[in-house]
């Protein structure tokens, strides 16, 4: 399994913890940067990770910015992406189980590295429940096909 990761300067504080969570889960890291605290634009990293996941080159992705908000909004502009902005373990689990999210976004000015590790581990290890949730995810896809 391959997991793509991307962040801006605001999310870099969570990056090492997320890379460790991916490796501890037994997956391969596909790293799109950034690599330091120099100011960059989060949409550039959102697009790289989102395209990698949408093209099937990575199975899932993780995006990090200051709040997780901007980078999730940008990722959701790519067809096929369901990027969930999460701030706790329950939301991370539900984003996988109910929404079949393929990327999670977190904020370096919101969450600690320990919380990010826990959320990403929950996201990666929780399967999509399918059933009634599949019908709802299909409706999301229908909206995307009509409007994107
Ligand atoms: C960058 O300062 C900040 O705006 C960005 O990391 C993110 O929080 C945007 O949503």
Short mmCIF file of N, CA and C and ligand atoms in Angstrom, two decimals:
data_model
loop_
_atom_site.label_atom_id
_atom_site.label_comp_id
_atom_site.label_asym_id
_atom_site.label_seq_id
_atom_site.Cartn_x
_atom_site.Cartn_y
_atom_site.Cartn_z
N UNK A 1 0.84 -1.20 0.00
CA UNK A 1 0.00 0.00 0.00
C UNK A 1 0.88 1.25 0.00
N UNK A 2 0.47 2.27 -0.78
CA UNK A 2 1.22 3.53 -0.84
C UNK A 2 0.35 4.67 -0.30
N UNK A 3 0.93 5.50 0.53
CA UNK A 3 0.22 6.66 1.08
C UNK A 3 0.98 7.92 0.69
N UNK A 4 0.29 8.82 0.00
CA UNK A 4 0.91 10.09 -0.41
C UNK A 4 0.76 11.12 0.71
N UNK A 5 1.80 11.93 0.89
CA UNK A 5 1.74 12.98 1.92
C UNK A 5 2.22 14.30 1.33
N UNK A 6 1.55 15.38 1.73
CA UNK A 6 1.96 16.72 1.31
C UNK A 6 1.58 17.71 2.38
N UNK A 7 2.37 18.78 2.51
CA UNK A 7 2.04 19.80 3.52
C UNK A 7 2.61 21.14 3.11
N UNK A 8 2.10 22.20 3.77
CA UNK A 8 2.75 23.51 3.63
C UNK A 8 3.54 23.76 4.93
N UNK A 9 4.07 24.98 5.04
CA UNK A 9 4.87 25.33 6.23
C UNK A 9 4.04 25.25 7.51
N UNK A 10 2.73 25.52 7.40
CA UNK A 10 1.87 25.50 8.58
C UNK A 10 1.59 24.09 9.09
N UNK A 11 1.81 23.10 8.23
CA UNK A 11 1.53 21.72 8.63
C UNK A 11 2.77 20.90 8.91
N UNK A 12 3.93 21.50 8.66
CA UNK A 12 5.18 20.71 8.72
C UNK A 12 5.43 20.10 10.10
N UNK A 13 4.91 20.72 11.14
CA UNK A 13 5.13 20.21 12.51
C UNK A 13 4.54 18.81 12.69
N UNK A 14 3.58 18.46 11.84
CA UNK A 14 2.93 17.14 11.97
C UNK A 14 3.53 16.10 11.02
N UNK A 15 4.42 16.54 10.13
CA UNK A 15 4.84 15.65 9.05
C UNK A 15 5.59 14.41 9.55
N UNK A 16 6.56 14.59 10.44
CA UNK A 16 7.35 13.44 10.91
C UNK A 16 6.44 12.40 11.58
N UNK A 17 5.51 12.87 12.37
CA UNK A 17 4.59 11.95 13.07
C UNK A 17 3.74 11.19 12.06
N UNK A 18 3.34 11.88 10.98
CA UNK A 18 2.51 11.22 9.97
C UNK A 18 3.32 10.21 9.15
N UNK A 19 4.55 10.57 8.83
CA UNK A 19 5.41 9.62 8.11
C UNK A 19 5.62 8.37 8.97
N UNK A 20 5.82 8.57 10.27
CA UNK A 20 6.00 7.42 11.18
C UNK A 20 4.72 6.57 11.23
N UNK A 21 3.57 7.24 11.28
CA UNK A 21 2.30 6.49 11.33
C UNK A 21 2.14 5.64 10.07
N UNK A 22 2.50 6.20 8.92
CA UNK A 22 2.38 5.45 7.66
C UNK A 22 3.31 4.24 7.66
N UNK A 23 4.56 4.47 8.10
CA UNK A 23 5.54 3.36 8.13
C UNK A 23 5.15 2.31 9.17
N UNK A 24 4.70 2.76 10.33
CA UNK A 24 4.28 1.82 11.38
C UNK A 24 3.08 0.99 10.91
N UNK A 25 2.26 1.57 10.05
CA UNK A 25 1.10 0.84 9.51
C UNK A 25 1.55 -0.20 8.47
N UNK A 26 2.79 -0.05 8.01
CA UNK A 26 3.33 -1.02 7.05
C UNK A 26 3.19 -0.57 5.61
N UNK A 27 2.93 0.72 5.40
CA UNK A 27 2.75 1.24 4.04
C UNK A 27 3.98 2.04 3.61
N UNK A 28 4.02 2.29 2.30
CA UNK A 28 5.12 3.06 1.70
C UNK A 28 4.71 4.53 1.62
N UNK A 29 5.66 5.42 1.91
CA UNK A 29 5.39 6.86 1.89
C UNK A 29 5.75 7.44 0.51
N UNK A 30 4.82 8.21 -0.07
CA UNK A 30 5.11 8.96 -1.30
C UNK A 30 5.09 10.44 -0.88
N UNK A 31 6.26 11.05 -0.80
CA UNK A 31 6.40 12.37 -0.17
C UNK A 31 6.49 13.49 -1.20
N UNK A 32 5.48 14.38 -1.20
CA UNK A 32 5.44 15.49 -2.15
C UNK A 32 5.94 16.80 -1.54
N UNK A 33 6.54 16.76 -0.32
CA UNK A 33 7.01 17.98 0.32
C UNK A 33 5.86 18.72 1.00
N UNK A 34 6.07 19.89 1.50
CA UNK A 34 7.30 20.64 1.56
C UNK A 34 8.23 20.05 2.62
N UNK A 35 9.42 20.56 2.68
CA UNK A 35 10.42 19.92 3.54
C UNK A 35 10.96 20.84 4.63
N UNK A 36 10.52 22.10 4.67
CA UNK A 36 11.01 23.01 5.72
C UNK A 36 9.92 24.05 6.03
N UNK A 37 10.29 25.04 6.83
CA UNK A 37 9.28 26.01 7.31
C UNK A 37 9.17 27.25 6.42
N UNK A 38 9.85 27.24 5.30
CA UNK A 38 9.73 28.38 4.37
C UNK A 38 8.30 28.45 3.82
N UNK A 39 7.77 29.67 3.75
CA UNK A 39 6.37 29.84 3.34
C UNK A 39 6.12 29.38 1.90
N UNK A 40 5.11 28.54 1.75
CA UNK A 40 4.70 28.03 0.43
C UNK A 40 3.18 28.09 0.35
N UNK A 41 2.63 27.76 -0.81
CA UNK A 41 1.18 27.84 -1.02
C UNK A 41 0.56 26.44 -0.95
N UNK A 42 -0.34 26.25 0.00
CA UNK A 42 -0.92 24.91 0.23
C UNK A 42 -1.65 24.30 -0.98
N UNK A 43 -2.27 25.11 -1.89
CA UNK A 43 -2.96 24.45 -3.01
C UNK A 43 -2.01 23.63 -3.89
N UNK A 44 -0.74 24.05 -3.98
CA UNK A 44 0.23 23.32 -4.81
C UNK A 44 0.44 21.89 -4.30
N UNK A 45 0.47 21.74 -2.99
CA UNK A 45 0.70 20.42 -2.38
C UNK A 45 -0.58 19.60 -2.37
N UNK A 46 -1.69 20.29 -2.19
CA UNK A 46 -2.99 19.59 -2.24
C UNK A 46 -3.19 18.95 -3.61
N UNK A 47 -2.87 19.70 -4.66
CA UNK A 47 -3.08 19.19 -6.02
C UNK A 47 -2.19 17.98 -6.30
N UNK A 48 -0.93 18.05 -5.88
CA UNK A 48 0.00 16.93 -6.14
C UNK A 48 -0.49 15.64 -5.47
N UNK A 49 -0.86 15.74 -4.21
CA UNK A 49 -1.32 14.55 -3.49
C UNK A 49 -2.66 14.07 -4.04
N UNK A 50 -3.56 15.01 -4.31
CA UNK A 50 -4.89 14.63 -4.80
C UNK A 50 -4.79 13.92 -6.15
N UNK A 51 -3.96 14.43 -7.05
CA UNK A 51 -3.81 13.78 -8.36
C UNK A 51 -3.19 12.39 -8.22
N UNK A 52 -2.23 12.26 -7.32
CA UNK A 52 -1.58 10.97 -7.09
C UNK A 52 -2.60 9.93 -6.62
N UNK A 53 -3.49 10.35 -5.72
CA UNK A 53 -4.54 9.43 -5.21
C UNK A 53 -5.60 9.20 -6.29
N UNK A 54 -6.03 10.25 -6.96
CA UNK A 54 -7.08 10.12 -7.98
C UNK A 54 -6.62 9.23 -9.14
N UNK A 55 -5.32 9.30 -9.46
CA UNK A 55 -4.78 8.48 -10.56
C UNK A 55 -4.50 7.03 -10.14
N UNK A 56 -4.63 6.75 -8.85
CA UNK A 56 -4.40 5.40 -8.36
C UNK A 56 -2.94 5.07 -8.10
N UNK A 57 -2.08 6.12 -8.17
CA UNK A 57 -0.66 5.87 -7.87
C UNK A 57 -0.43 5.70 -6.37
N UNK A 58 -1.30 6.28 -5.58
CA UNK A 58 -1.29 6.04 -4.13
C UNK A 58 -2.69 5.58 -3.73
N UNK A 59 -2.76 4.79 -2.67
CA UNK A 59 -4.05 4.27 -2.22
C UNK A 59 -4.84 5.32 -1.45
N UNK A 60 -4.13 6.09 -0.63
CA UNK A 60 -4.76 7.15 0.17
C UNK A 60 -3.75 8.27 0.33
N UNK A 61 -4.21 9.39 0.93
CA UNK A 61 -3.30 10.50 1.12
C UNK A 61 -3.53 11.21 2.44
N UNK A 62 -2.52 12.00 2.82
CA UNK A 62 -2.65 12.87 4.00
C UNK A 62 -2.09 14.23 3.67
N UNK A 63 -2.85 15.26 4.03
CA UNK A 63 -2.47 16.64 3.74
C UNK A 63 -2.46 17.45 5.03
N UNK A 64 -1.47 18.32 5.15
CA UNK A 64 -1.28 19.09 6.38
C UNK A 64 -1.06 20.56 6.04
N UNK A 65 -1.84 21.45 6.66
CA UNK A 65 -1.53 22.88 6.58
C UNK A 65 -1.76 23.45 7.98
N UNK A 66 -1.88 24.76 8.11
CA UNK A 66 -2.00 25.33 9.45
C UNK A 66 -3.24 24.84 10.18
N UNK A 67 -4.36 24.89 9.46
CA UNK A 67 -5.63 24.44 10.05
C UNK A 67 -6.11 23.12 9.48
N UNK A 68 -5.63 22.77 8.29
CA UNK A 68 -6.16 21.62 7.55
C UNK A 68 -7.31 22.03 6.63
N UNK A 69 -7.77 23.27 6.76
CA UNK A 69 -8.96 23.71 6.02
C UNK A 69 -8.62 24.01 4.55
N UNK A 70 -7.67 24.91 4.34
CA UNK A 70 -7.36 25.32 2.97
C UNK A 70 -6.92 24.15 2.10
N UNK A 71 -6.08 23.31 2.67
CA UNK A 71 -5.52 22.21 1.88
C UNK A 71 -6.59 21.15 1.57
N UNK A 72 -7.60 21.02 2.46
CA UNK A 72 -8.70 20.08 2.17
C UNK A 72 -9.64 20.66 1.11
N UNK A 73 -9.91 21.95 1.18
CA UNK A 73 -10.76 22.59 0.17
C UNK A 73 -10.13 22.41 -1.21
N UNK A 74 -8.83 22.66 -1.30
CA UNK A 74 -8.13 22.54 -2.59
C UNK A 74 -8.15 21.10 -3.10
N UNK A 75 -7.89 20.13 -2.23
CA UNK A 75 -7.85 18.72 -2.65
C UNK A 75 -9.22 18.27 -3.18
N UNK A 76 -10.28 18.79 -2.58
CA UNK A 76 -11.63 18.38 -2.99
C UNK A 76 -12.05 18.94 -4.36
N UNK A 77 -11.20 19.76 -4.96
CA UNK A 77 -11.47 20.25 -6.32
C UNK A 77 -11.00 19.25 -7.38
N UNK A 78 -10.31 18.21 -6.96
CA UNK A 78 -9.87 17.18 -7.91
C UNK A 78 -10.90 16.06 -7.95
N UNK A 79 -11.32 15.70 -9.15
CA UNK A 79 -12.32 14.65 -9.35
C UNK A 79 -11.90 13.35 -8.69
N UNK A 80 -12.80 12.73 -7.97
CA UNK A 80 -12.51 11.44 -7.35
C UNK A 80 -11.98 11.55 -5.93
N UNK A 81 -11.74 12.80 -5.49
CA UNK A 81 -11.18 12.97 -4.14
C UNK A 81 -12.28 13.26 -3.13
N UNK A 82 -12.20 12.51 -2.03
CA UNK A 82 -13.03 12.80 -0.86
C UNK A 82 -12.06 13.06 0.29
N UNK A 83 -11.72 14.33 0.47
CA UNK A 83 -10.75 14.71 1.49
C UNK A 83 -11.50 15.19 2.73
N UNK A 84 -11.24 14.54 3.86
CA UNK A 84 -11.91 14.89 5.11
C UNK A 84 -10.96 15.67 6.01
N UNK A 85 -11.43 16.82 6.45
CA UNK A 85 -10.67 17.62 7.42
C UNK A 85 -11.03 17.11 8.81
N UNK A 86 -10.05 16.59 9.54
CA UNK A 86 -10.36 15.97 10.83
C UNK A 86 -9.54 16.61 11.96
N UNK A 87 -10.17 16.64 13.13
CA UNK A 87 -9.51 17.23 14.31
C UNK A 87 -9.54 16.28 15.51
N UNK A 88 -10.11 15.10 15.34
CA UNK A 88 -10.06 14.12 16.43
C UNK A 88 -10.16 12.70 15.85
N UNK A 89 -9.86 11.72 16.72
CA UNK A 89 -9.78 10.33 16.27
C UNK A 89 -11.14 9.82 15.77
N UNK A 90 -12.22 10.22 16.44
CA UNK A 90 -13.54 9.75 16.03
C UNK A 90 -13.85 10.19 14.59
N UNK A 91 -13.58 11.47 14.31
CA UNK A 91 -13.84 11.96 12.94
C UNK A 91 -12.95 11.25 11.93
N UNK A 92 -11.71 10.95 12.31
CA UNK A 92 -10.81 10.24 11.40
C UNK A 92 -11.37 8.85 11.09
N UNK A 93 -11.86 8.17 12.12
CA UNK A 93 -12.46 6.83 11.92
C UNK A 93 -13.70 6.91 11.04
N UNK A 94 -14.57 7.87 11.36
CA UNK A 94 -15.83 8.00 10.61
C UNK A 94 -15.59 8.40 9.16
N UNK A 95 -14.56 9.19 8.93
CA UNK A 95 -14.29 9.62 7.55
C UNK A 95 -13.96 8.41 6.67
N UNK A 96 -13.35 7.38 7.27
CA UNK A 96 -13.05 6.16 6.53
C UNK A 96 -14.27 5.24 6.50
N UNK A 97 -14.89 5.04 7.65
CA UNK A 97 -15.99 4.06 7.77
C UNK A 97 -17.27 4.49 7.04
N UNK A 98 -17.65 5.75 7.16
CA UNK A 98 -18.91 6.22 6.57
C UNK A 98 -18.73 6.94 5.24
N UNK A 99 -17.65 7.72 5.12
CA UNK A 99 -17.50 8.59 3.93
C UNK A 99 -16.55 8.04 2.90
N UNK A 100 -15.88 6.94 3.22
CA UNK A 100 -14.88 6.37 2.32
C UNK A 100 -13.89 7.45 1.85
N UNK A 101 -13.48 8.31 2.79
CA UNK A 101 -12.52 9.38 2.45
C UNK A 101 -11.24 8.74 1.94
N UNK A 102 -10.66 9.36 0.92
CA UNK A 102 -9.39 8.84 0.42
C UNK A 102 -8.20 9.73 0.78
N UNK A 103 -8.49 10.88 1.38
CA UNK A 103 -7.43 11.73 1.94
C UNK A 103 -7.93 12.30 3.26
N UNK A 104 -7.06 12.40 4.26
CA UNK A 104 -7.43 13.22 5.42
C UNK A 104 -6.50 14.41 5.51
N UNK A 105 -7.08 15.50 6.00
CA UNK A 105 -6.33 16.74 6.19
C UNK A 105 -6.35 17.11 7.67
N UNK A 106 -5.20 17.55 8.16
CA UNK A 106 -5.09 17.96 9.57
C UNK A 106 -4.30 19.26 9.66
N UNK A 107 -4.42 19.93 10.81
CA UNK A 107 -3.79 21.23 10.98
C UNK A 107 -2.66 21.23 11.98
N UNK A 108 -1.52 21.76 11.56
CA UNK A 108 -0.34 21.86 12.43
C UNK A 108 -0.49 22.90 13.53
N UNK A 109 -1.49 23.80 13.37
CA UNK A 109 -1.73 24.79 14.42
C UNK A 109 -2.96 24.40 15.25
N UNK A 110 -3.46 23.20 15.00
CA UNK A 110 -4.67 22.71 15.68
C UNK A 110 -4.34 21.47 16.51
N UNK A 111 -3.63 20.54 15.89
CA UNK A 111 -3.38 19.23 16.50
C UNK A 111 -1.92 19.06 16.86
N UNK A 112 -1.65 18.22 17.85
CA UNK A 112 -0.28 17.88 18.22
C UNK A 112 0.20 16.73 17.33
N UNK A 113 1.52 16.52 17.25
CA UNK A 113 2.02 15.36 16.49
C UNK A 113 1.45 14.04 17.02
N UNK A 114 1.27 13.93 18.32
CA UNK A 114 0.72 12.70 18.91
C UNK A 114 -0.72 12.49 18.43
N UNK A 115 -1.49 13.56 18.42
CA UNK A 115 -2.88 13.46 17.95
C UNK A 115 -2.91 13.11 16.46
N UNK A 116 -2.01 13.73 15.69
CA UNK A 116 -1.97 13.45 14.24
C UNK A 116 -1.63 11.98 14.00
N UNK A 117 -0.69 11.45 14.76
CA UNK A 117 -0.32 10.03 14.63
C UNK A 117 -1.55 9.15 14.89
N UNK A 118 -2.27 9.48 15.95
CA UNK A 118 -3.45 8.69 16.35
C UNK A 118 -4.55 8.79 15.28
N UNK A 119 -4.79 10.00 14.78
CA UNK A 119 -5.85 10.19 13.77
C UNK A 119 -5.50 9.47 12.47
N UNK A 120 -4.25 9.62 12.05
CA UNK A 120 -3.87 8.98 10.78
C UNK A 120 -3.89 7.45 10.90
N UNK A 121 -3.46 6.94 12.04
CA UNK A 121 -3.50 5.48 12.26
C UNK A 121 -4.95 4.99 12.22
N UNK A 122 -5.85 5.73 12.84
CA UNK A 122 -7.27 5.36 12.83
C UNK A 122 -7.82 5.39 11.40
N UNK A 123 -7.46 6.43 10.66
CA UNK A 123 -7.92 6.57 9.27
C UNK A 123 -7.44 5.39 8.42
N UNK A 124 -6.17 5.04 8.57
CA UNK A 124 -5.59 3.98 7.72
C UNK A 124 -6.12 2.60 8.09
N UNK A 125 -6.45 2.40 9.35
CA UNK A 125 -6.81 1.04 9.78
C UNK A 125 -8.32 0.80 9.82
N UNK A 126 -9.12 1.81 9.48
CA UNK A 126 -10.58 1.64 9.51
C UNK A 126 -11.10 1.37 8.09
N UNK A 127 -11.76 0.23 7.87
CA UNK A 127 -12.31 -0.04 6.54
C UNK A 127 -13.63 0.71 6.29
N UNK A 128 -13.94 0.95 5.03
CA UNK A 128 -15.23 1.53 4.63
C UNK A 128 -16.32 0.49 4.92
N UNK A 129 -17.41 0.95 5.53
CA UNK A 129 -18.48 0.03 5.94
C UNK A 129 -19.36 -0.40 4.77
N UNK A 130 -19.40 0.38 3.69
CA UNK A 130 -20.28 0.04 2.55
C UNK A 130 -21.75 0.11 2.96
N UNK A 131 -22.58 -0.78 2.39
CA UNK A 131 -24.01 -0.81 2.72
C UNK A 131 -24.69 0.51 2.45
N UNK A 132 -25.43 1.01 3.43
CA UNK A 132 -26.17 2.27 3.23
C UNK A 132 -25.23 3.43 2.96
N UNK A 133 -23.99 3.32 3.42
CA UNK A 133 -23.04 4.41 3.20
C UNK A 133 -22.57 4.46 1.74
N UNK A 134 -22.57 3.31 1.08
CA UNK A 134 -22.18 3.28 -0.32
C UNK A 134 -23.13 4.13 -1.17
N UNK A 135 -24.42 4.00 -0.87
CA UNK A 135 -25.44 4.76 -1.61
C UNK A 135 -25.18 6.27 -1.46
N UNK A 136 -24.79 6.68 -0.26
CA UNK A 136 -24.57 8.11 0.00
C UNK A 136 -23.28 8.59 -0.68
N UNK A 137 -22.26 7.76 -0.64
CA UNK A 137 -21.01 8.13 -1.32
C UNK A 137 -21.26 8.20 -2.84
N UNK A 138 -22.10 7.29 -3.35
CA UNK A 138 -22.47 7.34 -4.78
C UNK A 138 -23.16 8.66 -5.12
N UNK A 139 -23.95 9.17 -4.17
CA UNK A 139 -24.62 10.46 -4.41
C UNK A 139 -23.62 11.61 -4.44
N UNK A 140 -22.57 11.51 -3.62
CA UNK A 140 -21.50 12.52 -3.67
C UNK A 140 -20.84 12.49 -5.05
N UNK A 141 -20.56 11.28 -5.53
CA UNK A 141 -19.93 11.13 -6.85
C UNK A 141 -20.82 11.69 -7.95
N UNK A 142 -22.13 11.49 -7.80
CA UNK A 142 -23.07 12.01 -8.81
C UNK A 142 -23.02 13.54 -8.83
N UNK A 143 -22.93 14.16 -7.68
CA UNK A 143 -22.83 15.63 -7.62
C UNK A 143 -21.56 16.09 -8.33
N UNK A 144 -20.48 15.37 -8.04
CA UNK A 144 -19.18 15.69 -8.65
C UNK A 144 -19.26 15.59 -10.18
N UNK A 145 -19.88 14.50 -10.66
CA UNK A 145 -19.95 14.29 -12.11
C UNK A 145 -20.80 15.36 -12.80
N UNK A 146 -21.82 15.85 -12.07
CA UNK A 146 -22.68 16.88 -12.64
C UNK A 146 -22.01 18.25 -12.63
N UNK A 147 -21.21 18.50 -11.62
CA UNK A 147 -20.76 19.88 -11.39
C UNK A 147 -19.26 20.16 -11.53
N UNK A 148 -18.43 19.13 -11.54
CA UNK A 148 -16.98 19.41 -11.62
C UNK A 148 -16.47 19.26 -13.04
C1 LIG B 1 -0.66 29.48 5.93
O1 LIG B 1 -0.30 30.56 6.73
C2 LIG B 1 -2.06 29.02 6.29
O2 LIG B 1 -2.99 29.89 5.76
C3 LIG B 1 -2.28 27.62 5.78
O3 LIG B 1 -1.34 26.77 6.34
C4 LIG B 1 -3.63 26.99 6.10
O4 LIG B 1 -3.93 27.11 7.46
C5 LIG B 1 -4.76 27.39 5.26
O5 LIG B 1 -5.89 26.90 5.40
#
